XYZ file of C-alpha atoms in Angstrom:
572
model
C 40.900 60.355 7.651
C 43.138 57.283 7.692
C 42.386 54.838 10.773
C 44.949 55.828 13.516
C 45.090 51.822 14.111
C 46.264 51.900 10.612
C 48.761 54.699 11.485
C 50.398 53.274 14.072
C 50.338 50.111 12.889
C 52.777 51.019 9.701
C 54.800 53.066 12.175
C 55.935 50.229 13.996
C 56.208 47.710 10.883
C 58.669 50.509 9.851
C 59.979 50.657 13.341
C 60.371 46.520 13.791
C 62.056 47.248 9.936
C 64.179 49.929 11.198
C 65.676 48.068 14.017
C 66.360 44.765 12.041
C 68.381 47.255 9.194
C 70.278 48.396 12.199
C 71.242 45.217 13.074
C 69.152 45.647 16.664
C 67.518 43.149 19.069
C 65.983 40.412 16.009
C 63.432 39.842 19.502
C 62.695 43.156 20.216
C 62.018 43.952 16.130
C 59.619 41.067 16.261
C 57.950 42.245 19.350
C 57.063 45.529 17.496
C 56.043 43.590 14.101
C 53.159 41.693 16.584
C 52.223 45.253 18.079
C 51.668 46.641 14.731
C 49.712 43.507 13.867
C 47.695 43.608 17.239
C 46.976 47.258 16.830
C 45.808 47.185 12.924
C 43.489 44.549 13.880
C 41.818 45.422 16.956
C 38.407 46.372 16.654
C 38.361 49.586 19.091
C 39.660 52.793 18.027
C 42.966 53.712 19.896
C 43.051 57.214 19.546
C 40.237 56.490 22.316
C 42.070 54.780 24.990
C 44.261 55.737 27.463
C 47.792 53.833 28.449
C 45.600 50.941 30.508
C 43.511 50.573 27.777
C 45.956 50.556 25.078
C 48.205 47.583 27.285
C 44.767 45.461 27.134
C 45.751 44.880 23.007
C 47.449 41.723 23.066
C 51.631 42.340 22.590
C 51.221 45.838 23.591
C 52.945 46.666 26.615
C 53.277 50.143 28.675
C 56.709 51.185 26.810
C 54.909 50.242 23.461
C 51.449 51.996 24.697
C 53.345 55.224 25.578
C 54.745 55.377 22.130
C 51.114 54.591 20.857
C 50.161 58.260 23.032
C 53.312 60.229 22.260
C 52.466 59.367 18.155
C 49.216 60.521 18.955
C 49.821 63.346 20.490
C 52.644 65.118 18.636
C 52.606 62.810 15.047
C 55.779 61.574 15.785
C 57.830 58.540 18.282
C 61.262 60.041 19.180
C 62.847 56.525 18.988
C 61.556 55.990 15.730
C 63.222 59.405 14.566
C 66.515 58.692 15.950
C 66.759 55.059 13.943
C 65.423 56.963 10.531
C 67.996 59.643 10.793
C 71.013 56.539 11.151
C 69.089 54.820 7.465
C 68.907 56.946 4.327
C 65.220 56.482 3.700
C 66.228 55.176 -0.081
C 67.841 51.551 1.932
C 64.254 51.472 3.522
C 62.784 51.164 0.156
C 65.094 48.414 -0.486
C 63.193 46.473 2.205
C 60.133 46.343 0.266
C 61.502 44.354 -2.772
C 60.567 40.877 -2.595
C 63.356 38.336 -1.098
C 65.238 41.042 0.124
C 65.483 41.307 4.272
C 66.644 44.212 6.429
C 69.874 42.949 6.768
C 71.199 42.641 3.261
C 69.652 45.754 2.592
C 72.200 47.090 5.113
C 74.770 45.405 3.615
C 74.048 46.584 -0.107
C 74.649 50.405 1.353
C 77.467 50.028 3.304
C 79.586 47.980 0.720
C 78.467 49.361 -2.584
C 76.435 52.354 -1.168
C 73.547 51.286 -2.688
C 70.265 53.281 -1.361
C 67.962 53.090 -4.715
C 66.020 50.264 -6.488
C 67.573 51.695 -9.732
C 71.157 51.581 -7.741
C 70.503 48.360 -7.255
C 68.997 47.218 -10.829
C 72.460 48.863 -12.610
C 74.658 47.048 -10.041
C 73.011 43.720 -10.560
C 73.369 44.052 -14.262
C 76.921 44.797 -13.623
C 77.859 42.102 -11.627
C 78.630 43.852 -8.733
C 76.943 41.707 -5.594
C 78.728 38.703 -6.904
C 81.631 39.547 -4.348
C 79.667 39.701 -1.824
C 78.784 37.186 0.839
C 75.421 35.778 0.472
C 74.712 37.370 -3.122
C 75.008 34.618 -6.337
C 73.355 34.597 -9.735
C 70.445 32.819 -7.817
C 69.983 36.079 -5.804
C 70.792 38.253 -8.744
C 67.621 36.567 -10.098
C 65.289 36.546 -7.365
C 66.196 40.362 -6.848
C 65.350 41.559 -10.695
C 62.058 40.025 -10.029
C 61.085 41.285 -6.906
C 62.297 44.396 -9.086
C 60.138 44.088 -11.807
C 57.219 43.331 -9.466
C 58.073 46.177 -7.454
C 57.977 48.547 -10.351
C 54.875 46.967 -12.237
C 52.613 47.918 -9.454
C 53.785 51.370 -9.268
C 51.901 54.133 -7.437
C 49.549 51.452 -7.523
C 47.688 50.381 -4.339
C 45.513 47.451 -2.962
C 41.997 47.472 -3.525
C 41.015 47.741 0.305
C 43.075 51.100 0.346
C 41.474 52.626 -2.750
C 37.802 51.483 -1.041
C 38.028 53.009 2.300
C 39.146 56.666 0.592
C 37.050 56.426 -1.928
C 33.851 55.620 0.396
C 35.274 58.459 2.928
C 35.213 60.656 -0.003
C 31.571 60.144 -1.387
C 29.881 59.948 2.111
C 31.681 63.535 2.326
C 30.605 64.923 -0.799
C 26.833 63.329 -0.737
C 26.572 65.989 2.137
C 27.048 69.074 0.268
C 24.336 71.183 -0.242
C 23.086 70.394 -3.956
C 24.500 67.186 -4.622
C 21.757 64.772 -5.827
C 23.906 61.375 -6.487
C 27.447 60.619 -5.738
C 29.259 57.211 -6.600
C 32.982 56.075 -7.432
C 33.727 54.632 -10.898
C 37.005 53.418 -13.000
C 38.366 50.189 -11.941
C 37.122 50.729 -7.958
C 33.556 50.129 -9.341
C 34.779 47.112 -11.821
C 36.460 45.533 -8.428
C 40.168 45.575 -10.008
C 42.800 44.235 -7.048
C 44.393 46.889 -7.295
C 44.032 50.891 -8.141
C 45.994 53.491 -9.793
C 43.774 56.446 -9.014
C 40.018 56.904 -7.941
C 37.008 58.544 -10.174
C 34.181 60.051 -8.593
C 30.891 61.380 -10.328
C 28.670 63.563 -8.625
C 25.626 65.221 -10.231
C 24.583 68.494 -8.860
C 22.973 72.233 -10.741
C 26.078 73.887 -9.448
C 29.438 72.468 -9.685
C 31.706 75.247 -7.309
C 29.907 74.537 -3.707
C 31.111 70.975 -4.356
C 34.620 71.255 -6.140
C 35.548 73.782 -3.399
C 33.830 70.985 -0.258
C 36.230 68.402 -2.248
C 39.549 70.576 -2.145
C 38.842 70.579 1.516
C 38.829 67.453 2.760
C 40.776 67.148 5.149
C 43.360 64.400 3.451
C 43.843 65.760 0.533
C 47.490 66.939 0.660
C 47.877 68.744 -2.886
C 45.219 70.131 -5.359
C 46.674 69.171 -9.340
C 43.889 71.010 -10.926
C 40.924 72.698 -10.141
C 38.080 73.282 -12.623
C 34.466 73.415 -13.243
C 33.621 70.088 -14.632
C 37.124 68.289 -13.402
C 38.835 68.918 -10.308
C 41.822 66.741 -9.496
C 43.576 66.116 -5.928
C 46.138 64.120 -4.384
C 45.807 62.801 -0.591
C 47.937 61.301 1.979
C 46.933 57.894 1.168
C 49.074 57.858 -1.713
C 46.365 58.188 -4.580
C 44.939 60.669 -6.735
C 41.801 61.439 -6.601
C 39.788 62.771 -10.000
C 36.138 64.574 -9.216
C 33.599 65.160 -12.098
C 30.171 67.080 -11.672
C 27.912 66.007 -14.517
C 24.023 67.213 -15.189
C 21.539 65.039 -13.732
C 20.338 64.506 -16.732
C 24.147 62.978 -17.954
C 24.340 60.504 -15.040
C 23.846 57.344 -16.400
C 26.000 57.675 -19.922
C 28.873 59.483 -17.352
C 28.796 56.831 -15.069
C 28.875 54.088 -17.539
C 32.112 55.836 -19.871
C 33.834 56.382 -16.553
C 33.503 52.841 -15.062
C 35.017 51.469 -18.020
C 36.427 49.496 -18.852
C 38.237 51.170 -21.636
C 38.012 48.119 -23.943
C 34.006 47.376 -22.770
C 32.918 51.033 -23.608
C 34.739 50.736 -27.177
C 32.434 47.523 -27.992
C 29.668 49.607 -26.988
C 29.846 52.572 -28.668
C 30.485 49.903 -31.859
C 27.182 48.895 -31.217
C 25.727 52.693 -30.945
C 27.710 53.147 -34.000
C 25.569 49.908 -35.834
C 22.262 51.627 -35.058
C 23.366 55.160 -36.136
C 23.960 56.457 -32.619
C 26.692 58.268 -31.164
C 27.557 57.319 -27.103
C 29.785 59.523 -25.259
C 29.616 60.484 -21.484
C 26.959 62.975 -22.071
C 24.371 60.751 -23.523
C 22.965 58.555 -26.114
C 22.415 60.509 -28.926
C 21.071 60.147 -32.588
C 24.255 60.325 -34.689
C 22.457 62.658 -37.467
C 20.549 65.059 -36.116
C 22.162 65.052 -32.720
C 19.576 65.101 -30.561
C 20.017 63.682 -27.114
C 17.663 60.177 -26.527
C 18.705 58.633 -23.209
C 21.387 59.196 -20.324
C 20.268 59.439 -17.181
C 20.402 55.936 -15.991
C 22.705 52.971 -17.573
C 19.817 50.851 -17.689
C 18.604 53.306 -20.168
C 21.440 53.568 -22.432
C 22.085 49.617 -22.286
C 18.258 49.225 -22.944
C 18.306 51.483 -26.134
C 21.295 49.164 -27.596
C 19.667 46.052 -27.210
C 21.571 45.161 -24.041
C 20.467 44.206 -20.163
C 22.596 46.228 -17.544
C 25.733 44.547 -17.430
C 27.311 43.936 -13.700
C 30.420 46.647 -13.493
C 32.748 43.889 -12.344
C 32.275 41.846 -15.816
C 32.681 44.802 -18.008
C 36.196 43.724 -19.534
C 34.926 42.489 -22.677
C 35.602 39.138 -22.239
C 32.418 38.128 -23.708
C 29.833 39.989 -21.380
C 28.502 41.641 -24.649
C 28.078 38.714 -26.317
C 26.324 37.189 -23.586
C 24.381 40.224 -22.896
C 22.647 40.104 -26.737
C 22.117 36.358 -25.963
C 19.933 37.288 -22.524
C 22.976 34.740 -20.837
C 24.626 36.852 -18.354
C 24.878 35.017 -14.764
C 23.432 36.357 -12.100
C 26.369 36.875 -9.796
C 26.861 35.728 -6.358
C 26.695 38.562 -4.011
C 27.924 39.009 -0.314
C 24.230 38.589 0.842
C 24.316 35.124 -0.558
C 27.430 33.775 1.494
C 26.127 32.197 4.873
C 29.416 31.785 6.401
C 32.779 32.211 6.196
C 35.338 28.786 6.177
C 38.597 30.036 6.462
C 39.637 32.196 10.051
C 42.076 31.898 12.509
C 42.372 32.885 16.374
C 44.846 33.635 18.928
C 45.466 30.142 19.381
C 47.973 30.587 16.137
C 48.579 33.458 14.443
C 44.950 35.806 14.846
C 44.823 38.073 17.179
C 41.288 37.916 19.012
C 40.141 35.130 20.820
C 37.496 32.238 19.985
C 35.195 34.132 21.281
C 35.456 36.933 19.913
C 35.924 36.233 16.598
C 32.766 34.253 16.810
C 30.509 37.056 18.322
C 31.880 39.005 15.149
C 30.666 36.371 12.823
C 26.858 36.015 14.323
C 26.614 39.993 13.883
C 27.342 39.546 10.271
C 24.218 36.810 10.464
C 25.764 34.052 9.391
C 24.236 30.733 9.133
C 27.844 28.800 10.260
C 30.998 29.788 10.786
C 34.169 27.992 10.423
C 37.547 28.439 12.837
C 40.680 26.708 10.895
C 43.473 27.379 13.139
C 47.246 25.980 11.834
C 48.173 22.989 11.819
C 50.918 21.591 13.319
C 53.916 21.533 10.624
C 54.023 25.270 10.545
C 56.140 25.325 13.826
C 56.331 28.606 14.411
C 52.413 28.271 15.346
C 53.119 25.798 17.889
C 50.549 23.867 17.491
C 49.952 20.579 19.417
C 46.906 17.541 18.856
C 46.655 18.165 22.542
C 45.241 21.959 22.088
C 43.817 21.831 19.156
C 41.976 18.948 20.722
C 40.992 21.000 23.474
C 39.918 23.928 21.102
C 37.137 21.749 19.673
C 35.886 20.931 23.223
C 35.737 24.919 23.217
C 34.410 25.138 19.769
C 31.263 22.264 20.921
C 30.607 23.868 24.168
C 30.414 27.901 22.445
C 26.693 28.735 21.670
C 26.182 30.913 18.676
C 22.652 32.376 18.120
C 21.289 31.061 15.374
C 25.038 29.979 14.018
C 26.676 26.830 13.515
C 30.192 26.813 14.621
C 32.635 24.619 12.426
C 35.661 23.093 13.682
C 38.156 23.019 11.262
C 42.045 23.856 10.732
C 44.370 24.910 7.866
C 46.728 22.418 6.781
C 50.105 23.177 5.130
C 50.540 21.320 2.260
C 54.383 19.560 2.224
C 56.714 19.545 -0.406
C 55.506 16.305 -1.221
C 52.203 17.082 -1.064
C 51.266 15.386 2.387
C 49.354 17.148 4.972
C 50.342 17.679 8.724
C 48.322 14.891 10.551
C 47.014 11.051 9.215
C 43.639 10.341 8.467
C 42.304 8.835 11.332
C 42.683 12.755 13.265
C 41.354 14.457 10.318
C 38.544 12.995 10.265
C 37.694 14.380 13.777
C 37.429 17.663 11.664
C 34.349 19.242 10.184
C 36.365 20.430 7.171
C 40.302 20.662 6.302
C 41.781 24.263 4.299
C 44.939 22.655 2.719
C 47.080 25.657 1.622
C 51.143 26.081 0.793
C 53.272 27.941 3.076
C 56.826 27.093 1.650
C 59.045 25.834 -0.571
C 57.631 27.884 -3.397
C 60.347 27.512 -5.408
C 60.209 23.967 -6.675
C 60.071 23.149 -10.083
C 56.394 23.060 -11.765
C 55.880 19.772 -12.045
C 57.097 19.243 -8.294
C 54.411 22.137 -7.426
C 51.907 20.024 -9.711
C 52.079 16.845 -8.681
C 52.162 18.676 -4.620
C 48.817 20.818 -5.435
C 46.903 17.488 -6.812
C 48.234 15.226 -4.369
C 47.011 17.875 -1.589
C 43.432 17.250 -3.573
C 42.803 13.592 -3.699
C 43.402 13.737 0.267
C 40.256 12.172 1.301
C 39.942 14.695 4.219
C 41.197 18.129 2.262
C 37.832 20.205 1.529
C 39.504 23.080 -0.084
C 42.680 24.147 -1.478
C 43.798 27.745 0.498
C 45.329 31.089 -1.340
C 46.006 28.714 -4.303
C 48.663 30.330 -5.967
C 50.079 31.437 -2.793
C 50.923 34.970 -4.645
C 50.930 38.216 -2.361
C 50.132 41.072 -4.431
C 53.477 43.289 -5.907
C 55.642 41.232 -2.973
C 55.576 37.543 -4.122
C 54.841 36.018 -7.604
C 52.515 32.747 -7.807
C 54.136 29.567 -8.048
C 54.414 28.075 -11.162
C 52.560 25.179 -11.407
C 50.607 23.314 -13.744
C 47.245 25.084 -12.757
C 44.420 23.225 -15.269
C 45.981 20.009 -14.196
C 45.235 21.475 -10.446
C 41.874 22.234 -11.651
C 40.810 19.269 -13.237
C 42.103 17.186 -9.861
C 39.673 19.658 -7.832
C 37.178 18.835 -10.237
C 37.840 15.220 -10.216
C 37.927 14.851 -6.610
C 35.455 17.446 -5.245
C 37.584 19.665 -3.948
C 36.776 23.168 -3.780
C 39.688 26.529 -4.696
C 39.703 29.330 -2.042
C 38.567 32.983 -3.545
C 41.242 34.446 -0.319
C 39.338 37.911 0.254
C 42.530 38.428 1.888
C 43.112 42.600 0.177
C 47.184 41.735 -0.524
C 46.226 38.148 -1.522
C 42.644 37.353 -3.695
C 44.057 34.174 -4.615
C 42.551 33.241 -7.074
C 42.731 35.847 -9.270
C 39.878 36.297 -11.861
C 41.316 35.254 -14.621
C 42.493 31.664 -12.689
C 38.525 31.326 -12.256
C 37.409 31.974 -15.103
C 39.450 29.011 -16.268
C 38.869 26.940 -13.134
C 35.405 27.530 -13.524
C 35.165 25.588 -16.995
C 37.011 22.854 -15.482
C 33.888 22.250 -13.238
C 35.458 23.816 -9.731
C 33.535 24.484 -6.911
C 34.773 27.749 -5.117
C 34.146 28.744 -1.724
C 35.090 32.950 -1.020
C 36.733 32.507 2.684
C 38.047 36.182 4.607
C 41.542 34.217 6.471
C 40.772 36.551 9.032
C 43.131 36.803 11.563
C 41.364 39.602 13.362
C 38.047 40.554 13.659
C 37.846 43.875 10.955
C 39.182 41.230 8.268
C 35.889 39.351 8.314
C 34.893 42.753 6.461
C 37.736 41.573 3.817
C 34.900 39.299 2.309
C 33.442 41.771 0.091
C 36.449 41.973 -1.729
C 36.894 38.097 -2.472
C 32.666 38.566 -3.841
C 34.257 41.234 -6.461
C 36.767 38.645 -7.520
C 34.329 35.874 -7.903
C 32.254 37.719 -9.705
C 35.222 38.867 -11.799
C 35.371 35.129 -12.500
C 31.306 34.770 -13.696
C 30.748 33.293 -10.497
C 27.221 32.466 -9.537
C 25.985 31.398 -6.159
C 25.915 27.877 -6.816
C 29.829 27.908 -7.444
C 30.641 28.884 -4.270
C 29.898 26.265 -1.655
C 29.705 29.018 0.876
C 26.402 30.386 0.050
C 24.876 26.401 0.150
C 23.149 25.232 3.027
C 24.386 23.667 5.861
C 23.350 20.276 4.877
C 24.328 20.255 1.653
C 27.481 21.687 2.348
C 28.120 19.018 5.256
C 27.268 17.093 1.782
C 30.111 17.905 -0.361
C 32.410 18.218 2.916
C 32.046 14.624 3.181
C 34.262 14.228 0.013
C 32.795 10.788 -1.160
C 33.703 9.173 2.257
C 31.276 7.196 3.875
């Protein structure tokens, strides 16, 4: 079942939406937007507290609280009904396009009664926003994007989604009587950032006891098709699920054709085809006489071609077979190698748990030292001061962690010209410096360039945050110049940020890969901004190793001294 913190969370996002579309209280929307963020983050379940306990979440108050009990008790907030009956649900949509607010959404219905994306595509194209105030070719443009972004990620949905259901769904099914082995393939296993639908293989002697246990579940909201060998369901979280029962004896030649990728399994069955075999999901089998030689495991069926295993998150033929014949596949970094995590925040800027919470959360995930990189200053809305953040690092010194180094650090926005928010002599009171970009992402690319390397050969700027600043199917990277960014990390020892952020991982894989031959160093950070997105990590460790990344690329995994090393930057 879907987290009720999750739940009620997007209820009041939509609610904080609902009221801004309406032209409401712009204080009172934000005041639910900071509820929904309290609530998705906190750590306790709040289907299991009472009013008192839910008022104890920062930003939740009793009227907010006794909206968090009434959804929980009849699926549904009264006030939140009344605003969605005044908005055709089709203007809500419009929300969700990038660079279009609440407001102008409003606007786009009652002048042109526009309530569709497509509505609005055909009127763009016909020129009929121009009259309106706030609405140029400038717009036009920035709207047809957010468009086209909106529609390329489809019924698409971020990879943390896709993970939680498709984990729910295999610890369910590896309980039925029979079932001997249960995983998730497709692009979940191959750590893809985002989904389109979820695979799952289970090998059992009977298939029914299982396809009937999976038509079940409790949400799966519409069954497509229901067989022996295939049964296929669709659940309230928006994907499809597809559920295949193979022999035991099938598992490893199923497992590897439904992992994928498509392109990887072609350049291995070209292989099969070079020795006489013939590989399909049932097995390896001798392309003449048909007999059967190995399937159960994919060690086995890689073994008989010649090949090691190959890692599921580098199978996208981009040269893992190659490396594979030559015995030169890297050996991946792995969340057990990272011994701390150098990018979080607290409720001293935008998180929402405390110093010392967040920190308690950290030391149960063992790690060896733990950074806390509150804002800077020039994002104002943070309110940030030398004078607290001073007083945070007397905090930070005087906390004891067991067996944990604590890291005082902040996160820097990089200016449009590239300069950071303090001057060097009150950096350097820092243990390390997260530079990242927060605005102005429209400048030209060789403005963005020249910002990104100038942000790097800042003596006191360890790494360079979300990179490409990109939020996944809302807002596009910025177009910069990004080898010339590499080669200035490279240059100046300056490591990228792998955001395990789910909406972010920024950088992409393909941005490492080529970062990587420049010679960057990477370090794989959560930005946690509550304590469940220190989980988030495991997600940027599928990227990097999207990217080939070993542990000695990511300066994460190092030890504390030589990390303190290459924090030093060259300075004395």
């Amino acid at each position: 079942m879907a987290r009720a913190n999750d739940e009620v969370s997007a209820l009041f996002q939509e609610y904080a939406d609902l009221i801004s579309i309406t032209g409401g209280d712009a204080f009172r929307a934000r005041v639910y937007e900071k509820a929904a963020r309290a609530i998705g983050g906190h750590h306790a379940d709040v289907s299991q507290l009472d009013v008192k306990g839910l008022q104890e979440i920062p930003g939740v108050g009793k009227s907010i609280a006794e909206k968090v009990i009434e959804y929980l008790g009849s699926g549904r907030v009264s006030a939140v009904e009344e605003l969605r009956a005044r908005i055709p649900a089709g203007v809500r949509r419009l929300t969700t396009i990038p660079s279009l607010g609440p407001r102008k959404a409003l606007m786009l219905y009652e002048e042109l009664g526009i309530s569709s994306i497509d509505e609005l595509a055909d009127a763009i194209h016909e020129e009929r926003l121009r009259d309106l105030k706030g609405f140029g070719p400038r717009t036009e443009e920035k709207l047809l994007h957010g468009i086209d972004l909106l529609r390329a990620s489809g019924r698409r949905v971020l990879v943390d989604v896709a993970t939680d259901l498709a984990e729910e769904v295999v610890a369910a099914l590896s309980e039925v009587s029979g079932v001997q082995r249960c995983e998730y393939a497709g692009s979940l296993r191959r750590g893809r950032e985002t989904i389109g639908d979820i695979d799952v293989l289970v090998t059992a002697r009977r298939a029914g006891p299982v396809m009937r246990a999976f038509t079940e579940l409790p949400y799966v909201s519409e069954v497509i098709a229901h067989g022996e060998k295939k049964t296929s369901v669709r659940t309230d979280r928006g994907l499809a699920v597809d559920l295949r029962v193979v022999p035991p004896d099938s598992w490893g030649a199923a497992l590897l054709y439904f992992t994928g990728s498509k392109a990887h399994n072609i350049r291995v069955r070209e292989i099969a085809v070079h020795q006489k075999l013939k590989l399909s999901e049932y097995g390896l089998f001798d392309a003449e006489s048909g007999k059967k030689i190995v399937s159960r495991t994919e060690e086995d069926v890689y073994a008989r071609l010649g090949l090691p295993w190959i890692p599921p998150t580098l199978r996208e033929d981009r040269g893992e077979i190659e490396a594979g014949l030559r015995d030169e596949l890297p050996d991946l970094v792995t969340e057990a190698d990272v011994r701390g995590d150098l990018h979080t925040h607290t409720d001293l800027t935008d998180g929402l748990a405390s110093l010392e919470d967040m920190v308690a959360a950290a030391a149960e995930r063992g790690y060896a030292y733990y950074a806390i990189t509150d804002h800077g200053p020039d994002l104002y809305m943070q309110r940030m001061t030398d004078e607290r953040m001073l007083a945070q690092r007397e905090r930070v010194h005087k906390l004891k962690a067991k067996r944990m180094r604590l890291l005082h650090g902040v996160e820097l926005n990089i200016a449009p010209d590239g300069g950071v928010d303090w001057p060097e002599e009150f950096l350097d009171g820092f243990d390390l410096c997260v530079a990242s970009v927060h605005s102005h992402f429209d400048q030209g690319r060789a403005a963005l360039t020249r910002r990104l390397v100038r942000a790097c050969e800042n003596p006191y700027v360890n790494i360079i945050g979300h990179p490409t600043t990109r939020l996944i199917g809302k807002r596009p990277p910025i177009d910069a110049d990004l080898d010339e960014v590499f080669a200035a990390c490279a240059r100046t020892g300056t490591a990228l940020e792998i955001n395990a952020h789910p909406d972010r991982l920024d950088l992409g894989d393909e941005h490492i890969l080529r970062a990587k031959r420049h010679g960057v160093r990477f370090a794989i950070d959560s930005d946690a901004h509550a304590v469940p997105h220190l989980a988030n990590l495991r997600h940027g460790v599928a990227t990097a190793q999207r990217g080939w990344l070993t542990k000695d690329d990511v300066i994460n995994t190092w030890t504390l001294t030589r990390l303190r090393r290459f924090l030093r930057k060259g300075r004395s």
